[in-house]
Amino acid sequence: QVHMVESGGGLVQAGGSLRLSCAPSERTFSTISMGWFRQAPGKEREFVARISGSTGIIYGDSAKGRFTISRDSAKNTAYLQMNSLNAEDTAVYYCAAKKSLYAAWDYWGQGTQVTVSS
């Protein structure tokens, strides 16, 4: 059963930065799209960003201008660079993947906690 594995979360002060990483649990598993979602306590899951191929990038409203999604094809890893963090960014961040652009997000990670102190 393939799933995604996130890392890079932690505690950071407001205005700081974090870089999250995501890779499949099986190194041979390939994906066309990888995305980031987040969920704060008591709130619904929110779309953050996704990348399809190398250049197909979409950001959620909360991420525009502050977050950057990228991927390293050689490592089969996606990244989320988060800058200018504020307390509202505090959430569990989940990575997801799919095998085609229009497929469902079928492969998920367990999440990594990001906590921003104000």
mmCIF file with all atom_site columns, C-alpha atoms in Angstrom, residues 7-93:
data_model
loop_
_atom_site.group_PDB
_atom_site.id
_atom_site.type_symbol
_atom_site.label_atom_id
_atom_site.label_alt_id
_atom_site.label_comp_id
_atom_site.label_asym_id
_atom_site.label_entity_id
_atom_site.label_seq_id
_atom_site.pdbx_PDB_ins_code
_atom_site.Cartn_x
_atom_site.Cartn_y
_atom_site.Cartn_z
_atom_site.occupancy
_atom_site.B_iso_or_equiv
_atom_site.pdbx_formal_charge
_atom_site.auth_seq_id
_atom_site.auth_comp_id
_atom_site.auth_asym_id
_atom_site.auth_atom_id
_atom_site.pdbx_PDB_model_num
ATOM 1  C CA . SER A 1 7  ? 8.790   15.865 6.716   1.00 0.00 ? 7  SER A CA 1
ATOM 2  C CA . GLY A 1 8  ? 10.075  19.301 7.656   1.00 0.00 ? 8  GLY A CA 1
ATOM 3  C CA . GLY A 1 9  ? 7.378   20.536 9.984   1.00 0.00 ? 9  GLY A CA 1
ATOM 4  C CA . GLY A 1 10 ? 8.139   22.143 13.286  1.00 0.00 ? 10 GLY A CA 1
ATOM 5  C CA . LEU A 1 11 ? 7.816   25.207 15.469  1.00 0.00 ? 11 LEU A CA 1
ATOM 6  C CA . VAL A 1 12 ? 8.674   28.594 14.020  1.00 0.00 ? 12 VAL A CA 1
ATOM 7  C CA . GLN A 1 13 ? 8.114   32.201 15.025  1.00 0.00 ? 13 GLN A CA 1
ATOM 8  C CA . ALA A 1 14 ? 5.896   34.499 13.015  1.00 0.00 ? 14 ALA A CA 1
ATOM 9  C CA . GLY A 1 15 ? 7.742   35.835 9.994   1.00 0.00 ? 15 GLY A CA 1
ATOM 10 C CA . GLY A 1 16 ? 9.925   32.764 9.742   1.00 0.00 ? 16 GLY A CA 1
ATOM 11 C CA . SER A 1 17 ? 10.176  30.042 7.119   1.00 0.00 ? 17 SER A CA 1
ATOM 12 C CA . LEU A 1 18 ? 9.908   26.291 6.795   1.00 0.00 ? 18 LEU A CA 1
ATOM 13 C CA . ARG A 1 19 ? 10.473  23.879 3.950   1.00 0.00 ? 19 ARG A CA 1
ATOM 14 C CA . LEU A 1 20 ? 8.350   20.752 3.779   1.00 0.00 ? 20 LEU A CA 1
ATOM 15 C CA . SER A 1 21 ? 9.262   17.648 1.808   1.00 0.00 ? 21 SER A CA 1
ATOM 16 C CA . CYS A 1 22 ? 7.131   14.831 0.454   1.00 0.00 ? 22 CYS A CA 1
ATOM 17 C CA . ALA A 1 23 ? 8.038   11.526 -1.158  1.00 0.00 ? 23 ALA A CA 1
ATOM 18 C CA . PRO A 1 24 ? 6.225   8.236  -1.740  1.00 0.00 ? 24 PRO A CA 1
ATOM 19 C CA . SER A 1 25 ? 6.840   5.356  0.615   1.00 0.00 ? 25 SER A CA 1
ATOM 20 C CA . GLU A 1 26 ? 7.887   3.240  -2.357  1.00 0.00 ? 26 GLU A CA 1
ATOM 21 C CA . ARG A 1 27 ? 10.784  4.750  -4.276  1.00 0.00 ? 27 ARG A CA 1
ATOM 22 C CA . THR A 1 28 ? 9.639   3.303  -7.611  1.00 0.00 ? 28 THR A CA 1
ATOM 23 C CA . PHE A 1 29 ? 6.175   4.850  -7.362  1.00 0.00 ? 29 PHE A CA 1
ATOM 24 C CA . SER A 1 30 ? 5.768   7.641  -9.903  1.00 0.00 ? 30 SER A CA 1
ATOM 25 C CA . THR A 1 31 ? 3.218   10.442 -9.870  1.00 0.00 ? 31 THR A CA 1
ATOM 26 C CA . ILE A 1 32 ? 2.105   13.112 -12.298 1.00 0.00 ? 32 ILE A CA 1
ATOM 27 C CA . SER A 1 33 ? 0.770   15.504 -9.662  1.00 0.00 ? 33 SER A CA 1
ATOM 28 C CA . MET A 1 34 ? 1.724   16.205 -6.082  1.00 0.00 ? 34 MET A CA 1
ATOM 29 C CA . GLY A 1 35 ? -0.093  18.586 -3.816  1.00 0.00 ? 35 GLY A CA 1
ATOM 30 C CA . TRP A 1 36 ? -0.169  20.075 -0.355  1.00 0.00 ? 36 TRP A CA 1
ATOM 31 C CA . PHE A 1 37 ? -3.183  20.489 1.887   1.00 0.00 ? 37 PHE A CA 1
ATOM 32 C CA . ARG A 1 38 ? -3.521  21.635 5.460   1.00 0.00 ? 38 ARG A CA 1
ATOM 33 C CA . GLN A 1 39 ? -5.989  21.304 8.281   1.00 0.00 ? 39 GLN A CA 1
ATOM 34 C CA . ALA A 1 40 ? -6.113  23.376 11.433  1.00 0.00 ? 40 ALA A CA 1
ATOM 35 C CA . PRO A 1 41 ? -7.844  22.096 14.579  1.00 0.00 ? 41 PRO A CA 1
ATOM 36 C CA . GLY A 1 42 ? -11.606 22.351 14.249  1.00 0.00 ? 42 GLY A CA 1
ATOM 37 C CA . LYS A 1 43 ? -11.415 23.499 10.631  1.00 0.00 ? 43 LYS A CA 1
ATOM 38 C CA . GLU A 1 44 ? -11.908 21.870 7.258   1.00 0.00 ? 44 GLU A CA 1
ATOM 39 C CA . ARG A 1 45 ? -9.075  20.692 5.071   1.00 0.00 ? 45 ARG A CA 1
ATOM 40 C CA . GLU A 1 46 ? -7.726  23.478 2.867   1.00 0.00 ? 46 GLU A CA 1
ATOM 41 C CA . PHE A 1 47 ? -5.964  23.266 -0.477  1.00 0.00 ? 47 PHE A CA 1
ATOM 42 C CA . VAL A 1 48 ? -2.529  24.898 -0.422  1.00 0.00 ? 48 VAL A CA 1
ATOM 43 C CA . ALA A 1 49 ? -0.742  24.127 -3.696  1.00 0.00 ? 49 ALA A CA 1
ATOM 44 C CA . ARG A 1 50 ? -0.141  21.495 -6.338  1.00 0.00 ? 50 ARG A CA 1
ATOM 45 C CA . ILE A 1 51 ? 2.355   20.825 -9.091  1.00 0.00 ? 51 ILE A CA 1
ATOM 46 C CA . SER A 1 52 ? 1.743   18.699 -12.185 1.00 0.00 ? 52 SER A CA 1
ATOM 47 C CA . GLY A 1 53 ? 4.756   17.740 -14.224 1.00 0.00 ? 53 GLY A CA 1
ATOM 48 C CA . SER A 1 54 ? 7.389   20.426 -13.839 1.00 0.00 ? 54 SER A CA 1
ATOM 49 C CA . THR A 1 55 ? 5.483   23.611 -14.611 1.00 0.00 ? 55 THR A CA 1
ATOM 50 C CA . GLY A 1 56 ? 1.799   23.087 -13.904 1.00 0.00 ? 56 GLY A CA 1
ATOM 51 C CA . ILE A 1 57 ? 1.409   24.951 -10.619 1.00 0.00 ? 57 ILE A CA 1
ATOM 52 C CA . ILE A 1 58 ? -1.689  26.134 -8.798  1.00 0.00 ? 58 ILE A CA 1
ATOM 53 C CA . TYR A 1 59 ? -1.818  27.886 -5.429  1.00 0.00 ? 59 TYR A CA 1
ATOM 54 C CA . GLY A 1 60 ? -4.620  28.344 -2.993  1.00 0.00 ? 60 GLY A CA 1
ATOM 55 C CA . ASP A 1 61 ? -5.445  31.897 -1.976  1.00 0.00 ? 61 ASP A CA 1
ATOM 56 C CA . SER A 1 62 ? -3.695  31.597 1.375   1.00 0.00 ? 62 SER A CA 1
ATOM 57 C CA . ALA A 1 63 ? -0.436  30.503 -0.275  1.00 0.00 ? 63 ALA A CA 1
ATOM 58 C CA . LYS A 1 64 ? -0.118  33.055 -3.060  1.00 0.00 ? 64 LYS A CA 1
ATOM 59 C CA . GLY A 1 65 ? 2.896   35.306 -2.702  1.00 0.00 ? 65 GLY A CA 1
ATOM 60 C CA . ARG A 1 66 ? 4.295   33.441 0.300   1.00 0.00 ? 66 ARG A CA 1
ATOM 61 C CA . PHE A 1 67 ? 4.594   29.746 -0.529  1.00 0.00 ? 67 PHE A CA 1
ATOM 62 C CA . THR A 1 68 ? 6.414   28.032 -3.377  1.00 0.00 ? 68 THR A CA 1
ATOM 63 C CA . ILE A 1 69 ? 5.849   24.470 -4.512  1.00 0.00 ? 69 ILE A CA 1
ATOM 64 C CA . SER A 1 70 ? 8.499   22.599 -6.476  1.00 0.00 ? 70 SER A CA 1
ATOM 65 C CA . ARG A 1 71 ? 9.636   19.077 -7.236  1.00 0.00 ? 71 ARG A CA 1
ATOM 66 C CA . ASP A 1 72 ? 12.832  17.171 -7.820  1.00 0.00 ? 72 ASP A CA 1
ATOM 67 C CA . SER A 1 73 ? 12.164  14.487 -10.415 1.00 0.00 ? 73 SER A CA 1
ATOM 68 C CA . ALA A 1 74 ? 15.411  12.651 -9.708  1.00 0.00 ? 74 ALA A CA 1
ATOM 69 C CA . LYS A 1 75 ? 14.449  12.262 -6.055  1.00 0.00 ? 75 LYS A CA 1
ATOM 70 C CA . ASN A 1 76 ? 10.726  11.888 -6.762  1.00 0.00 ? 76 ASN A CA 1
ATOM 71 C CA . THR A 1 77 ? 10.172  14.491 -4.070  1.00 0.00 ? 77 THR A CA 1
ATOM 72 C CA . ALA A 1 78 ? 7.944   17.545 -3.790  1.00 0.00 ? 78 ALA A CA 1
ATOM 73 C CA . TYR A 1 79 ? 8.687   20.567 -1.640  1.00 0.00 ? 79 TYR A CA 1
ATOM 74 C CA . LEU A 1 80 ? 6.724   23.393 -0.138  1.00 0.00 ? 80 LEU A CA 1
ATOM 75 C CA . GLN A 1 81 ? 8.772   26.451 0.766   1.00 0.00 ? 81 GLN A CA 1
ATOM 76 C CA . MET A 1 82 ? 6.788   28.537 3.226   1.00 0.00 ? 82 MET A CA 1
ATOM 77 C CA . ASN A 1 83 ? 7.865   32.107 3.937   1.00 0.00 ? 83 ASN A CA 1
ATOM 78 C CA . SER A 1 84 ? 6.387   34.928 5.992   1.00 0.00 ? 84 SER A CA 1
ATOM 79 C CA . LEU A 1 85 ? 4.565   32.473 8.192   1.00 0.00 ? 85 LEU A CA 1
ATOM 80 C CA . ASN A 1 86 ? 1.932   33.698 10.591  1.00 0.00 ? 86 ASN A CA 1
ATOM 81 C CA . ALA A 1 87 ? -0.211  32.114 13.265  1.00 0.00 ? 87 ALA A CA 1
ATOM 82 C CA . GLU A 1 88 ? -2.980  31.371 10.770  1.00 0.00 ? 88 GLU A CA 1
ATOM 83 C CA . ASP A 1 89 ? -0.615  28.978 8.997   1.00 0.00 ? 89 ASP A CA 1
ATOM 84 C CA . THR A 1 90 ? -0.583  26.691 12.031  1.00 0.00 ? 90 THR A CA 1
ATOM 85 C CA . ALA A 1 91 ? -1.968  23.343 10.883  1.00 0.00 ? 91 ALA A CA 1
ATOM 86 C CA . VAL A 1 92 ? -1.154  19.789 9.999   1.00 0.00 ? 92 VAL A CA 1
ATOM 87 C CA . TYR A 1 93 ? 0.176   19.800 6.459   1.00 0.00 ? 93 TYR A CA 1
#
